[in-house]
Amino acid sequence: MKLKSYLKLFKISNIDFSKEIGISSVSLSRYISGERLPEKKILNKIFKLTNGSVDANDFFLSSSPSRDLSEIHKKEIKKMVLNIRGGKLKDLAKAITLVESSLKLHNAQADFLLSKLKQNKNSLRVGITGVPGVGKSTFIETFGMSLIDLGFKVAVLAIDPSSKRTGGSILGDKTRMMKLSVNKNAFIRPSPSQGNLGGVAKKTSESIRCLEEAGFNIIFIETMGVGQAETTVYDMVDIFLVLLLPSGGDELQGIKKGIIEMADVIIINKADGNLKNTAEITMLEYKNAQNMISNIREDISPEVFLCSSTESIGITKIWNFIKKFEKIRRDSGSFYKTRIQQQTKAIWRNILLQSQDYIENNLKYNDSVKKIIKDVEKNNFDVNNASKIIFDFILKRNT
Amino acid sequence: MDRKNIYKGWEEQASKELRDKNLKDHFWETPEGIKVKPLYTEDDLQKINHEIGLPGLPPYTRGPRATMYTNRPWTIRQYAGFSTAEESNKFYKEGLKNGVMGLSVAFDLATHRGYDSDHPRVVADVGNAGVAIDSIEDMNLLFDGIPLDQMSVSMTMNGAVIPVLASFIASGEEQGCPREKLTGTIQNDILKEFMVRNTFIFPPKPSMRIVADIIEYTSKKMPKFNSISISGYHMQEAGANQVQELAYTLADGKEYIKSALERGLNIDEFAPRLSFFWSIGMNFFMEIAKMRAARYMWSKIVKEFKPKNDRSLALRTHCQTSGVSLMEQDAYNNIVRTTIEAMAAVMGGTQSLHTNSFDEALALPTKFSARIARNTQLIISEETGICNVIDPMAGSYYVESLTSSIVEESQKLISEIDEVGGMVKAIEMGIPKMRIEESSAKRQARVDSNEETIVGVNKYKPTEKQEINILSIDNVEVRKRQVSRLQKLKNSRDNKIVESFIEKIKNAASSDENLLEICIEASKNRCTVGEMTSAMESVFGRHNLSTKTISGVYKNTVKNDGKIDIIDNELNKFVNKKGRRPRMLVVKMGQDGHDRGAKLIATAFSDLGFDVDIGPLFQTPEEAAKQAIENDAHVIGVSTLAAGHKTLVPLLMESLKNNEASYIKVICGGVIPPDDHPFLYDLGVSKVFGPGTNIQEAAIEIINLL
Ligand code: B12
Ligand SMILES: Nc1nc2c(ncn2[C@@H]2O[C@H](COP(=O)(O)OP(=O)(O)OP(=O)(O)O)[C@@H](O)[C@H]2O)c(=O)[nH]1
Ligand SMILES: [Mg+2]
């Protein structure tokens, strides 16, 4: 990291630090501003004193443009934040675009934007998962409308699978949230997953913060019940709903057992028409299958509900349980504790993703790396040493 | 010499003529997946699995009547309707003077969807794509001077079928024609509305009950009236191949029979009054075979319900030449296409026929184009001698073989529907719609990569522009007139009585009373179409489809001739510059239910690498703008085919502006007459794409635009 940031982070004054190295504070300022470059001996001292946080690269390589935003951009973003607070949907939409974008500039703008947002403790973040077609969007439509009637502002982030082969996608969730999508107290944003479920999910938690800033107090995240996106989403919501079809066996439903274990609420949807009886049987099965059901939350156990999203049956019961869940956990403080833990997890997740991104988009194209791999292929080099050398690239990476 | 050796001899001879080419390469796999050989022989007749029989006798493969056209040619029945009842009435009378033998009413989309002309959701729809009918008063004007006891009237009405049929019956009685003397057909085929035509109003269950109400009522009170026209037409127009059209239509028919039987009706009470409706496209022999296969299969299907009367087994049909086969480019070619299609319908043994006008892809027909369309039929009927022989195609090696193949292939599709529990269930699951959209995407991919020729569009393109006069409707004026007539009606009627009828309709809707019966009385008492519909809506609710989409079909079918690489390249550049893929919201605004183009654009563009949002049907411009803003689309792609563009696009632009979102670009596609392009460009529309657009070329243009 830059020396300037280090000193700021640990609240060390320039004078104190210059004394410790044994140089004048004027020289130190020159090093910091980049006017002069420190010599080898001084570099070593700084490296040791900062526990390796500040190394030679931090002086010799100029920082990436993405980290520094121009004043004009900052001003734009500040205005955007004000507009978001003022309820301008256009700015909210643009903010989410910045968050989701793959451009470095946009990421920098998003970073700056996120730094301007407040922490919102009053919102409720609801994760919803289930196999394609189980009725997630329809459930959100019905449930969301009833929440709006109660005076809430409801936002929905729907993560759609992108087609891997072409990269394009069709985002049709809104056609199943017909009333919600035209309601002025609702905001729905379907996002393509770009083939990288984890990646979008990371962005999702940042999008949630934008939505909260705009005053949306109940936020739904819809994901498909397959793949690893669910665990990621689980780690960014306050309550996790799993929708199931009226029928036996999870294998049949293509949903992983692990996902059921995460559920705070299990909803057997489509409990209407000739599926009603099957739905009741399914409910009993889940109620009895205690081993399936999680005990992750220390203060409240999951419950199973019957629901018909199309006929609006079971909605009130589900809402009552969610309210109870929220109250108990807020009162005990576990609600906030979980959010704090989630933040820590988010940090590590982001780091993992950034490394992954660096590997996929930079490292794999690095000529030296390519050469090393060629050598391994030709048996001129062993896997262990090769990996170590390549890993050094990550350690040295500064941008 | 035995037959086998003769055939061998032919093969040798043919191979010689083909020189270095292989005879095997001359087999043709049709879009239905049927393998057509270059030559059919007597042998093929031995292999057929359907009965040919005789005309007028079961299984009716050769026609429902023993004499067919030798006694009386098919009925020339031109589908028409536009703007006000007075204007349409004039048009009908003109047609009747010039050879038209039966009327066929086209209603506007407001009426189709059960809205009166003064409803805010239909500002762009009144009078545009058919005639506006708000009440019995309009019906009276529509049939003014046309004696309903002598004229058979067909009405394409499905969603608002109860109030419209009720107003028609009531109007007949005010004219002095008792209901039992009325002849004609009501389309009343709601299943295909959920599948492809999109003018449904209520959810499937109450909608099916309405169908049964009508079958029941007409079978008892209107013996000469066809209670339903089970339609494959719209499926083919939406993209279905002939086998799909046939199979799904027969499956629909089965479902209607079941629901009428559940009503307690006897099969012979209503089966003879079920009629059918096919689209006739350019695959000449396939269409003829389809019509024959249909008659054969229907007789088998009905037989399972054990009718006593043979007439219950006979399939009677109306046909219309295919609208989608007609093009905006080089439009006079359409006259030739329609002629060929009309010939196929006649060879297939249709009972009545509509021939399209050559300006089909531009607007509703003018007097001039309508005349040519009519004359096409008159010429076939009166100049060719075709009518003098019954079912001339019977026994043709090729046609009979093809008929057999169609029977076989469509049986497979029908079984698939049966397996999931019938058509209502299949529609809920979206099976037929998905299959039809697949066929539509495949067809577009073949045309886009020049594997299928359309003269004047992807081959032999004209070098000069042709000017064609088209019909333009002043929708604002029509709406004003309708609204003032409605106002007058509401001021002059007894509103107390009206209210009491509204209550009665609600009660009937929540019980099992026959809705048609009550609505006839309500119409006589000047309840409007919109009022009767909303009374039922208060009980049934208003339905909208959740839009499902397919993916991958376009990309898998299209041949990469370099354009795909260009698109990939342009997309990469775009992503590097903008940080995400181009995002397009495809919208359908107003009551226009033509969604084939919109669905196609959505699936093809996402296959090509766009992020595509797709809006629900029937959006208002404000709703579309909200969705585009929230999703942060780069561009809104408006697909508009029912002449609403001149009202809806300005409203959309305004809505974007009001939300400070004019950075979102707007493009339009669909049926937009060239004369309207300047109007749209002046508004700020970035690009207009007409019928026949090559999707890959459009994609490149759009990326560059952004
Ligand atoms: C197919 C069709 C139908 C089908 C629709 C099936 C469906 N689910 O879509 C059926 C049979 C159901 C039907 C019914 C009716 N139809 Co119609 N129909 C047609 C027809 C023959 C073809 C349209 C079509 O689908 N073409 C194929 C598709 C792929 O082409 P396209 O939509 O033009 O799209 C291409 C381009 O335009 C462009 N494009 C389109 N949208 C977009 C969007 C973007 C973003 C981009 C980039 C490009 C783009 O790219 C596409 C690919 O090339 C047209 C006439 C014609 N030949 O165009 C009449 C036509 C549109 N119908 C008409 C009418 C009146 C009706 C009815 C209202 C009749 C009535 N009164 O009952 C009904 C009601 C339907 C309803 N609910 O709205 C009129 C409209 C008159 C007018 N504009 O003034 C037309 C023009 C026929 C006519 N001349 O009378 N119809
Ligand atoms: N009968 C019945 N049908 C329902 C119910 N909920 C949803 N459906 C239907 O199930 C289908 C799929 O519903 P969606 O809400 O799109 O399901 P989804 O889980 O969001 O699907 P994806 O977004 O594709 O993963 C639609 O046709 C709905 O109408 C219900 O409670 N009862
Ligand atoms: Mg969904």
mmCIF file with all atom_site columns, N, CA and C in Angstrom, chain A residues 88 90 93-94 97 101-103 166-171 174-176 178 181-183 186-190 192, chain B residues 544 546-547 549 576-581 583 606-607 610-614 616 623 626 629-632 660 663:
data_model
loop_
_atom_site.group_PDB
_atom_site.id
_atom_site.type_symbol
_atom_site.label_atom_id
_atom_site.label_alt_id
_atom_site.label_comp_id
_atom_site.label_asym_id
_atom_site.label_entity_id
_atom_site.label_seq_id
_atom_site.pdbx_PDB_ins_code
_atom_site.Cartn_x
_atom_site.Cartn_y
_atom_site.Cartn_z
_atom_site.occupancy
_atom_site.B_iso_or_equiv
_atom_site.pdbx_formal_charge
_atom_site.auth_seq_id
_atom_site.auth_comp_id
_atom_site.auth_asym_id
_atom_site.auth_atom_id
_atom_site.pdbx_PDB_model_num
ATOM 1   N N  . LYS A 1 88  ? -34.750 9.716   -7.080  1.00 0.00 ? 88  LYS A N  1
ATOM 2   C CA . LYS A 1 88  ? -34.710 9.663   -8.545  1.00 0.00 ? 88  LYS A CA 1
ATOM 3   C C  . LYS A 1 88  ? -34.281 8.267   -9.000  1.00 0.00 ? 88  LYS A C  1
ATOM 4   N N  . LYS A 1 90  ? -33.802 7.125   -11.882 1.00 0.00 ? 90  LYS A N  1
ATOM 5   C CA . LYS A 1 90  ? -32.803 7.137   -12.938 1.00 0.00 ? 90  LYS A CA 1
ATOM 6   C C  . LYS A 1 90  ? -31.398 7.039   -12.345 1.00 0.00 ? 90  LYS A C  1
ATOM 7   N N  . ALA A 1 93  ? -30.740 3.649   -10.849 1.00 0.00 ? 93  ALA A N  1
ATOM 8   C CA . ALA A 1 93  ? -30.470 2.674   -11.910 1.00 0.00 ? 93  ALA A CA 1
ATOM 9   C C  . ALA A 1 93  ? -29.041 2.819   -12.415 1.00 0.00 ? 93  ALA A C  1
ATOM 10  N N  . LYS A 1 94  ? -28.615 4.074   -12.596 1.00 0.00 ? 94  LYS A N  1
ATOM 11  C CA . LYS A 1 94  ? -27.262 4.322   -13.093 1.00 0.00 ? 94  LYS A CA 1
ATOM 12  C C  . LYS A 1 94  ? -26.215 3.844   -12.087 1.00 0.00 ? 94  LYS A C  1
ATOM 13  N N  . THR A 1 97  ? -25.728 0.273   -12.386 1.00 0.00 ? 97  THR A N  1
ATOM 14  C CA . THR A 1 97  ? -24.928 0.003   -13.582 1.00 0.00 ? 97  THR A CA 1
ATOM 15  C C  . THR A 1 97  ? -23.439 0.190   -13.288 1.00 0.00 ? 97  THR A C  1
ATOM 16  N N  . SER A 1 101 ? -20.634 -2.737  -13.574 1.00 0.00 ? 101 SER A N  1
ATOM 17  C CA . SER A 1 101 ? -19.820 -2.582  -14.781 1.00 0.00 ? 101 SER A CA 1
ATOM 18  C C  . SER A 1 101 ? -18.472 -3.283  -14.677 1.00 0.00 ? 101 SER A C  1
ATOM 19  N N  . SER A 1 102 ? -17.925 -3.637  -15.831 1.00 0.00 ? 102 SER A N  1
ATOM 20  C CA . SER A 1 102 ? -16.599 -4.252  -15.834 1.00 0.00 ? 102 SER A CA 1
ATOM 21  C C  . SER A 1 102 ? -15.507 -3.227  -16.140 1.00 0.00 ? 102 SER A C  1
ATOM 22  N N  . LEU A 1 103 ? -15.869 -1.969  -16.286 1.00 0.00 ? 103 LEU A N  1
ATOM 23  C CA . LEU A 1 103 ? -14.860 -0.946  -16.557 1.00 0.00 ? 103 LEU A CA 1
ATOM 24  C C  . LEU A 1 103 ? -14.176 -0.492  -15.279 1.00 0.00 ? 103 LEU A C  1
ATOM 25  N N  . THR A 1 166 ? -23.020 -17.595 -25.618 1.00 0.00 ? 166 THR A N  1
ATOM 26  C CA . THR A 1 166 ? -23.009 -16.331 -26.339 1.00 0.00 ? 166 THR A CA 1
ATOM 27  C C  . THR A 1 166 ? -22.797 -15.161 -25.407 1.00 0.00 ? 166 THR A C  1
ATOM 28  N N  . GLY A 1 167 ? -23.043 -15.375 -24.127 1.00 0.00 ? 167 GLY A N  1
ATOM 29  C CA . GLY A 1 167 ? -22.875 -14.269 -23.210 1.00 0.00 ? 167 GLY A CA 1
ATOM 30  C C  . GLY A 1 167 ? -24.078 -13.364 -23.108 1.00 0.00 ? 167 GLY A C  1
ATOM 31  N N  . GLY A 1 168 ? -24.993 -13.427 -24.089 1.00 0.00 ? 168 GLY A N  1
ATOM 32  C CA . GLY A 1 168 ? -26.181 -12.590 -24.012 1.00 0.00 ? 168 GLY A CA 1
ATOM 33  C C  . GLY A 1 168 ? -27.183 -13.199 -23.048 1.00 0.00 ? 168 GLY A C  1
ATOM 34  N N  . SER A 1 169 ? -28.264 -12.482 -22.806 1.00 0.00 ? 169 SER A N  1
ATOM 35  C CA . SER A 1 169 ? -29.259 -13.029 -21.883 1.00 0.00 ? 169 SER A CA 1
ATOM 36  C C  . SER A 1 169 ? -30.631 -12.450 -22.208 1.00 0.00 ? 169 SER A C  1
ATOM 37  N N  . ILE A 1 170 ? -31.648 -13.167 -21.743 1.00 0.00 ? 170 ILE A N  1
ATOM 38  C CA . ILE A 1 170 ? -32.995 -12.613 -21.816 1.00 0.00 ? 170 ILE A CA 1
ATOM 39  C C  . ILE A 1 170 ? -33.503 -12.448 -20.406 1.00 0.00 ? 170 ILE A C  1
ATOM 40  N N  . LEU A 1 171 ? -33.902 -11.239 -20.077 1.00 0.00 ? 171 LEU A N  1
ATOM 41  C CA . LEU A 1 171 ? -34.312 -10.956 -18.715 1.00 0.00 ? 171 LEU A CA 1
ATOM 42  C C  . LEU A 1 171 ? -35.815 -10.725 -18.718 1.00 0.00 ? 171 LEU A C  1
ATOM 43  N N  . LYS A 1 174 ? -39.627 -9.426  -15.122 1.00 0.00 ? 174 LYS A N  1
ATOM 44  C CA . LYS A 1 174 ? -40.621 -8.385  -14.873 1.00 0.00 ? 174 LYS A CA 1
ATOM 45  C C  . LYS A 1 174 ? -41.991 -8.738  -15.418 1.00 0.00 ? 174 LYS A C  1
ATOM 46  N N  . THR A 1 175 ? -42.002 -9.586  -16.450 1.00 0.00 ? 175 THR A N  1
ATOM 47  C CA . THR A 1 175 ? -43.310 -9.928  -16.995 1.00 0.00 ? 175 THR A CA 1
ATOM 48  C C  . THR A 1 175 ? -44.076 -10.786 -16.001 1.00 0.00 ? 175 THR A C  1
ATOM 49  N N  . ARG A 1 176 ? -43.385 -11.342 -14.999 1.00 0.00 ? 176 ARG A N  1
ATOM 50  C CA . ARG A 1 176 ? -44.096 -12.093 -13.956 1.00 0.00 ? 176 ARG A CA 1
ATOM 51  C C  . ARG A 1 176 ? -44.330 -11.243 -12.725 1.00 0.00 ? 176 ARG A C  1
ATOM 52  N N  . MET A 1 178 ? -45.947 -8.139  -12.809 1.00 0.00 ? 178 MET A N  1
ATOM 53  C CA . MET A 1 178 ? -46.632 -7.141  -13.604 1.00 0.00 ? 178 MET A CA 1
ATOM 54  C C  . MET A 1 178 ? -47.074 -5.947  -12.769 1.00 0.00 ? 178 MET A C  1
ATOM 55  N N  . SER A 1 181 ? -44.033 -4.173  -11.004 1.00 0.00 ? 181 SER A N  1
ATOM 56  C CA . SER A 1 181 ? -43.102 -3.437  -11.858 1.00 0.00 ? 181 SER A CA 1
ATOM 57  C C  . SER A 1 181 ? -43.649 -2.073  -12.261 1.00 0.00 ? 181 SER A C  1
ATOM 58  N N  . VAL A 1 182 ? -44.953 -1.868  -12.173 1.00 0.00 ? 182 VAL A N  1
ATOM 59  C CA . VAL A 1 182 ? -45.464 -0.544  -12.539 1.00 0.00 ? 182 VAL A CA 1
ATOM 60  C C  . VAL A 1 182 ? -45.791 0.299   -11.305 1.00 0.00 ? 182 VAL A C  1
ATOM 61  N N  . ASN A 1 183 ? -45.605 -0.278  -10.133 1.00 0.00 ? 183 ASN A N  1
ATOM 62  C CA . ASN A 1 183 ? -45.943 0.460   -8.921  1.00 0.00 ? 183 ASN A CA 1
ATOM 63  C C  . ASN A 1 183 ? -44.844 1.459   -8.572  1.00 0.00 ? 183 ASN A C  1
ATOM 64  N N  . ALA A 1 186 ? -42.135 0.545   -5.988  1.00 0.00 ? 186 ALA A N  1
ATOM 65  C CA . ALA A 1 186 ? -41.337 -0.653  -6.237  1.00 0.00 ? 186 ALA A CA 1
ATOM 66  C C  . ALA A 1 186 ? -40.257 -0.357  -7.259  1.00 0.00 ? 186 ALA A C  1
ATOM 67  N N  . PHE A 1 187 ? -39.158 -1.059  -7.125  1.00 0.00 ? 187 PHE A N  1
ATOM 68  C CA . PHE A 1 187 ? -38.055 -0.942  -8.080  1.00 0.00 ? 187 PHE A CA 1
ATOM 69  C C  . PHE A 1 187 ? -37.540 -2.350  -8.348  1.00 0.00 ? 187 PHE A C  1
ATOM 70  N N  . ILE A 1 188 ? -37.537 -2.724  -9.618  1.00 0.00 ? 188 ILE A N  1
ATOM 71  C CA . ILE A 1 188 ? -37.087 -4.078  -9.947  1.00 0.00 ? 188 ILE A CA 1
ATOM 72  C C  . ILE A 1 188 ? -35.920 -3.994  -10.908 1.00 0.00 ? 188 ILE A C  1
ATOM 73  N N  . ARG A 1 189 ? -34.883 -4.709  -10.609 1.00 0.00 ? 189 ARG A N  1
ATOM 74  C CA . ARG A 1 189 ? -33.736 -4.687  -11.508 1.00 0.00 ? 189 ARG A CA 1
ATOM 75  C C  . ARG A 1 189 ? -33.254 -6.109  -11.766 1.00 0.00 ? 189 ARG A C  1
ATOM 76  N N  . PRO A 1 190 ? -33.537 -6.628  -12.958 1.00 0.00 ? 190 PRO A N  1
ATOM 77  C CA . PRO A 1 190 ? -32.968 -7.920  -13.310 1.00 0.00 ? 190 PRO A CA 1
ATOM 78  C C  . PRO A 1 190 ? -31.539 -7.714  -13.804 1.00 0.00 ? 190 PRO A C  1
ATOM 79  N N  . PRO A 1 192 ? -28.076 -9.626  -15.551 1.00 0.00 ? 192 PRO A N  1
ATOM 80  C CA . PRO A 1 192 ? -27.505 -10.830 -16.155 1.00 0.00 ? 192 PRO A CA 1
ATOM 81  C C  . PRO A 1 192 ? -26.370 -11.324 -15.271 1.00 0.00 ? 192 PRO A C  1
ATOM 82  N N  . ASN B 2 544 ? -52.941 -11.736 -17.525 1.00 0.00 ? 544 ASN B N  1
ATOM 83  C CA . ASN B 2 544 ? -51.848 -11.436 -18.444 1.00 0.00 ? 544 ASN B CA 1
ATOM 84  C C  . ASN B 2 544 ? -50.877 -12.601 -18.432 1.00 0.00 ? 544 ASN B C  1
ATOM 85  N N  . SER B 2 546 ? -47.360 -14.589 -18.476 1.00 0.00 ? 546 SER B N  1
ATOM 86  C CA . SER B 2 546 ? -45.976 -14.367 -18.122 1.00 0.00 ? 546 SER B CA 1
ATOM 87  C C  . SER B 2 546 ? -45.158 -14.781 -19.339 1.00 0.00 ? 546 SER B C  1
ATOM 88  N N  . THR B 2 547 ? -44.361 -13.849 -19.804 1.00 0.00 ? 547 THR B N  1
ATOM 89  C CA . THR B 2 547 ? -43.655 -14.073 -21.051 1.00 0.00 ? 547 THR B CA 1
ATOM 90  C C  . THR B 2 547 ? -42.494 -15.043 -20.867 1.00 0.00 ? 547 THR B C  1
ATOM 91  N N  . THR B 2 549 ? -39.411 -17.199 -22.798 1.00 0.00 ? 549 THR B N  1
ATOM 92  C CA . THR B 2 549 ? -38.649 -17.044 -24.033 1.00 0.00 ? 549 THR B CA 1
ATOM 93  C C  . THR B 2 549 ? -37.738 -18.241 -24.236 1.00 0.00 ? 549 THR B C  1
ATOM 94  N N  . ASN B 2 576 ? -15.705 -3.391  -23.936 1.00 0.00 ? 576 ASN B N  1
ATOM 95  C CA . ASN B 2 576 ? -14.494 -2.754  -23.452 1.00 0.00 ? 576 ASN B CA 1
ATOM 96  C C  . ASN B 2 576 ? -14.687 -1.264  -23.227 1.00 0.00 ? 576 ASN B C  1
ATOM 97  N N  . LYS B 2 577 ? -15.604 -0.692  -24.003 1.00 0.00 ? 577 LYS B N  1
ATOM 98  C CA . LYS B 2 577 ? -15.806 0.749   -23.880 1.00 0.00 ? 577 LYS B CA 1
ATOM 99  C C  . LYS B 2 577 ? -16.825 1.078   -22.799 1.00 0.00 ? 577 LYS B C  1
ATOM 100 N N  . LYS B 2 578 ? -17.858 0.237   -22.678 1.00 0.00 ? 578 LYS B N  1
ATOM 101 C CA . LYS B 2 578 ? -18.979 0.619   -21.816 1.00 0.00 ? 578 LYS B CA 1
ATOM 102 C C  . LYS B 2 578 ? -19.082 -0.197  -20.538 1.00 0.00 ? 578 LYS B C  1
ATOM 103 N N  . GLY B 2 579 ? -18.315 -1.247  -20.443 1.00 0.00 ? 579 GLY B N  1
ATOM 104 C CA . GLY B 2 579 ? -18.330 -2.004  -19.201 1.00 0.00 ? 579 GLY B CA 1
ATOM 105 C C  . GLY B 2 579 ? -19.437 -3.017  -19.061 1.00 0.00 ? 579 GLY B C  1
ATOM 106 N N  . ARG B 2 580 ? -20.256 -3.129  -20.077 1.00 0.00 ? 580 ARG B N  1
ATOM 107 C CA . ARG B 2 580 ? -21.292 -4.171  -20.076 1.00 0.00 ? 580 ARG B CA 1
ATOM 108 C C  . ARG B 2 580 ? -21.780 -4.355  -21.505 1.00 0.00 ? 580 ARG B C  1
ATOM 109 N N  . ARG B 2 581 ? -22.566 -5.396  -21.697 1.00 0.00 ? 581 ARG B N  1
ATOM 110 C CA . ARG B 2 581 ? -23.113 -5.645  -23.031 1.00 0.00 ? 581 ARG B CA 1
ATOM 111 C C  . ARG B 2 581 ? -24.186 -4.620  -23.357 1.00 0.00 ? 581 ARG B C  1
ATOM 112 N N  . ARG B 2 583 ? -27.640 -3.316  -23.757 1.00 0.00 ? 583 ARG B N  1
ATOM 113 C CA . ARG B 2 583 ? -28.860 -3.807  -23.124 1.00 0.00 ? 583 ARG B CA 1
ATOM 114 C C  . ARG B 2 583 ? -30.055 -3.176  -23.824 1.00 0.00 ? 583 ARG B C  1
ATOM 115 N N  . SER B 2 606 ? -30.448 -11.878 -28.015 1.00 0.00 ? 606 SER B N  1
ATOM 116 C CA . SER B 2 606 ? -29.710 -12.418 -26.876 1.00 0.00 ? 606 SER B CA 1
ATOM 117 C C  . SER B 2 606 ? -28.783 -13.536 -27.353 1.00 0.00 ? 606 SER B C  1
ATOM 118 N N  . ASP B 2 607 ? -29.210 -14.287 -28.354 1.00 0.00 ? 607 ASP B N  1
ATOM 119 C CA . ASP B 2 607 ? -28.310 -15.283 -28.941 1.00 0.00 ? 607 ASP B CA 1
ATOM 120 C C  . ASP B 2 607 ? -27.058 -14.623 -29.521 1.00 0.00 ? 607 ASP B C  1
ATOM 121 N N  . PHE B 2 610 ? -26.530 -9.802  -26.969 1.00 0.00 ? 610 PHE B N  1
ATOM 122 C CA . PHE B 2 610 ? -27.093 -8.649  -26.259 1.00 0.00 ? 610 PHE B CA 1
ATOM 123 C C  . PHE B 2 610 ? -27.685 -9.105  -24.927 1.00 0.00 ? 610 PHE B C  1
ATOM 124 N N  . ASP B 2 611 ? -27.787 -8.184  -23.978 1.00 0.00 ? 611 ASP B N  1
ATOM 125 C CA . ASP B 2 611 ? -28.642 -8.412  -22.825 1.00 0.00 ? 611 ASP B CA 1
ATOM 126 C C  . ASP B 2 611 ? -30.009 -7.840  -23.178 1.00 0.00 ? 611 ASP B C  1
ATOM 127 N N  . VAL B 2 612 ? -31.001 -8.699  -23.202 1.00 0.00 ? 612 VAL B N  1
ATOM 128 C CA . VAL B 2 612 ? -32.312 -8.254  -23.662 1.00 0.00 ? 612 VAL B CA 1
ATOM 129 C C  . VAL B 2 612 ? -33.330 -8.336  -22.533 1.00 0.00 ? 612 VAL B C  1
ATOM 130 N N  . ASP B 2 613 ? -33.962 -7.217  -22.246 1.00 0.00 ? 613 ASP B N  1
ATOM 131 C CA . ASP B 2 613 ? -35.102 -7.230  -21.338 1.00 0.00 ? 613 ASP B CA 1
ATOM 132 C C  . ASP B 2 613 ? -36.330 -7.322  -22.198 1.00 0.00 ? 613 ASP B C  1
ATOM 133 N N  . ILE B 2 614 ? -37.321 -8.075  -21.696 1.00 0.00 ? 614 ILE B N  1
ATOM 134 C CA . ILE B 2 614 ? -38.530 -8.140  -22.477 1.00 0.00 ? 614 ILE B CA 1
ATOM 135 C C  . ILE B 2 614 ? -39.701 -7.715  -21.608 1.00 0.00 ? 614 ILE B C  1
ATOM 136 N N  . PRO B 2 616 ? -43.798 -6.948  -20.660 1.00 0.00 ? 616 PRO B N  1
ATOM 137 C CA . PRO B 2 616 ? -45.049 -7.687  -20.830 1.00 0.00 ? 616 PRO B CA 1
ATOM 138 C C  . PRO B 2 616 ? -45.858 -7.094  -21.981 1.00 0.00 ? 616 PRO B C  1
ATOM 139 N N  . GLU B 2 623 ? -45.227 2.990   -18.499 1.00 0.00 ? 623 GLU B N  1
ATOM 140 C CA . GLU B 2 623 ? -44.703 1.761   -17.895 1.00 0.00 ? 623 GLU B CA 1
ATOM 141 C C  . GLU B 2 623 ? -43.428 1.307   -18.609 1.00 0.00 ? 623 GLU B C  1
ATOM 142 N N  . LYS B 2 626 ? -40.573 3.513   -17.510 1.00 0.00 ? 626 LYS B N  1
ATOM 143 C CA . LYS B 2 626 ? -40.128 3.185   -16.151 1.00 0.00 ? 626 LYS B CA 1
ATOM 144 C C  . LYS B 2 626 ? -39.218 1.952   -16.177 1.00 0.00 ? 626 LYS B C  1
ATOM 145 N N  . ILE B 2 629 ? -35.801 2.693   -17.662 1.00 0.00 ? 629 ILE B N  1
ATOM 146 C CA . ILE B 2 629 ? -34.957 3.479   -16.768 1.00 0.00 ? 629 ILE B CA 1
ATOM 147 C C  . ILE B 2 629 ? -34.416 2.605   -15.644 1.00 0.00 ? 629 ILE B C  1
ATOM 148 N N  . GLU B 2 630 ? -35.281 1.852   -15.011 1.00 0.00 ? 630 GLU B N  1
ATOM 149 C CA . GLU B 2 630 ? -34.844 0.994   -13.893 1.00 0.00 ? 630 GLU B CA 1
ATOM 150 C C  . GLU B 2 630 ? -33.804 -0.028  -14.324 1.00 0.00 ? 630 GLU B C  1
ATOM 151 N N  . ASN B 2 631 ? -34.022 -0.593  -15.494 1.00 0.00 ? 631 ASN B N  1
ATOM 152 C CA . ASN B 2 631 ? -33.084 -1.606  -15.957 1.00 0.00 ? 631 ASN B CA 1
ATOM 153 C C  . ASN B 2 631 ? -31.842 -0.974  -16.575 1.00 0.00 ? 631 ASN B C  1
ATOM 154 N N  . ASP B 2 632 ? -31.883 0.336   -16.711 1.00 0.00 ? 632 ASP B N  1
ATOM 155 C CA . ASP B 2 632 ? -30.830 1.101   -17.367 1.00 0.00 ? 632 ASP B CA 1
ATOM 156 C C  . ASP B 2 632 ? -30.485 0.512   -18.739 1.00 0.00 ? 632 ASP B C  1
ATOM 157 N N  . GLU B 2 660 ? -36.122 12.726  -17.311 1.00 0.00 ? 660 GLU B N  1
ATOM 158 C CA . GLU B 2 660 ? -34.729 13.087  -17.617 1.00 0.00 ? 660 GLU B CA 1
ATOM 159 C C  . GLU B 2 660 ? -33.952 11.880  -18.125 1.00 0.00 ? 660 GLU B C  1
ATOM 160 N N  . TYR B 2 663 ? -31.456 10.063  -22.600 1.00 0.00 ? 663 TYR B N  1
ATOM 161 C CA . TYR B 2 663 ? -30.230 9.385   -23.033 1.00 0.00 ? 663 TYR B CA 1
ATOM 162 C C  . TYR B 2 663 ? -30.525 7.969   -23.514 1.00 0.00 ? 663 TYR B C  1
#
